[in-house]
Amino acid sequence: MIIFPQRVKIIPMLLLISAFSILSFGSAKAQSKFPASEWVKKDTRFKIDLVREFIAEANRHGVTIRFSPEYYVKELDSTIANSIRNNDERGLGSSIGIMIHTIAAMDGDWDNGENRLEHAKKLLGPDNFTWFKDMFPQKYARLLEERKEDPDPWKRLGYSRNLDIQYNAVSLSYVSKTIARVWAKTQYVDIQEGLKDLKVRGLGKKDPEKYDHDLYLYKIDCAKNTFAILSDYLYRKDGSLIEAHDFPDRWEAIPPSSVIDVISKTVCAEPTVTGRTNPNIRKESNE
């Protein structure tokens, strides 16, 4: 996930535009070529399906993209929203396919057989790569790391009440020294009890009998022991989206033994690129 220093809120669209000259596979699906200006008019279901199709097409052309469609949807949402705020007409004319390629390359997630660092340099060009290296040191550090082959990024953490909890290890990133963002998946152990819980929450009204799992995007403040839910997507057993909900940042204390408590114990113990751990940072922040 993109790491933003406090003074940098989002990737400038111009940087994404500069990547137009290199798409490492032939022609992507036509839908991925529509301009960014059309993206904001689409609902979450359409966006996820489009990115999933793009990733599948890339794979058919020998390019492996490991991050989830949901990850790229959120990155595109943020980038395009910033372009709209800045009245960046040139940026809004860029294709979604080019933008996904650029974001993936900067995250080291565009695996076409080339060295990840060299591919990013070629894609961005000398000036933009220097800017990228200076402004996103954690992302740059990922490009230097040896790629770890792991067929399944989802790691099981345990249980909380009736929920089996996993988190997506490749999605974990630190947006500051103490704040992490991560995607997590929850599935009910007892599905009948789970469906009752969904009803209480007012969720899953469409095809509740086909419900399979939730995907959450969390932001966790390891220093303050608080969290915010940024997104909650409900999926059917066949992988199709039932409904999607996005939320503004609303920080709350992490309840003991809750789903987010289980997740935070792992996330906040992960080493950062500096070799320090968030529990140490938490201790320093309280001094």
PDB file of C-alpha atoms in Angstrom, residues 28-29 31-32 48-60 97:
ATOM      1  CA  ALA A  28      -5.798  -4.804 -21.876  1.00  0.00           C
ATOM      2  CA  LYS A  29      -9.545  -5.243 -21.782  1.00  0.00           C
ATOM      3  CA  GLN A  31     -13.067  -1.381 -20.093  1.00  0.00           C
ATOM      4  CA  SER A  32      -9.749  -0.721 -18.372  1.00  0.00           C
ATOM      5  CA  ILE A  48     -13.897  -4.267  -8.285  1.00  0.00           C
ATOM      6  CA  ASP A  49     -15.035  -6.307 -11.297  1.00  0.00           C
ATOM      7  CA  LEU A  50     -13.114  -4.039 -13.672  1.00  0.00           C
ATOM      8  CA  VAL A  51      -9.868  -4.250 -11.695  1.00  0.00           C
ATOM      9  CA  ARG A  52     -10.295  -8.002 -11.256  1.00  0.00           C
ATOM     10  CA  GLU A  53     -10.690  -8.318 -15.033  1.00  0.00           C
ATOM     11  CA  PHE A  54      -7.609  -6.177 -15.621  1.00  0.00           C
ATOM     12  CA  ILE A  55      -5.543  -8.332 -13.240  1.00  0.00           C
ATOM     13  CA  ALA A  56      -6.771 -11.502 -14.971  1.00  0.00           C
ATOM     14  CA  GLU A  57      -5.890 -10.062 -18.390  1.00  0.00           C
ATOM     15  CA  ALA A  58      -2.440  -9.098 -17.127  1.00  0.00           C
ATOM     16  CA  ASN A  59      -1.966 -12.649 -15.877  1.00  0.00           C
ATOM     17  CA  ARG A  60      -2.925 -14.029 -19.289  1.00  0.00           C
ATOM     18  CA  GLY A  97      -5.186   0.541 -17.014  1.00  0.00           C
TER      19      GLY A  97
END
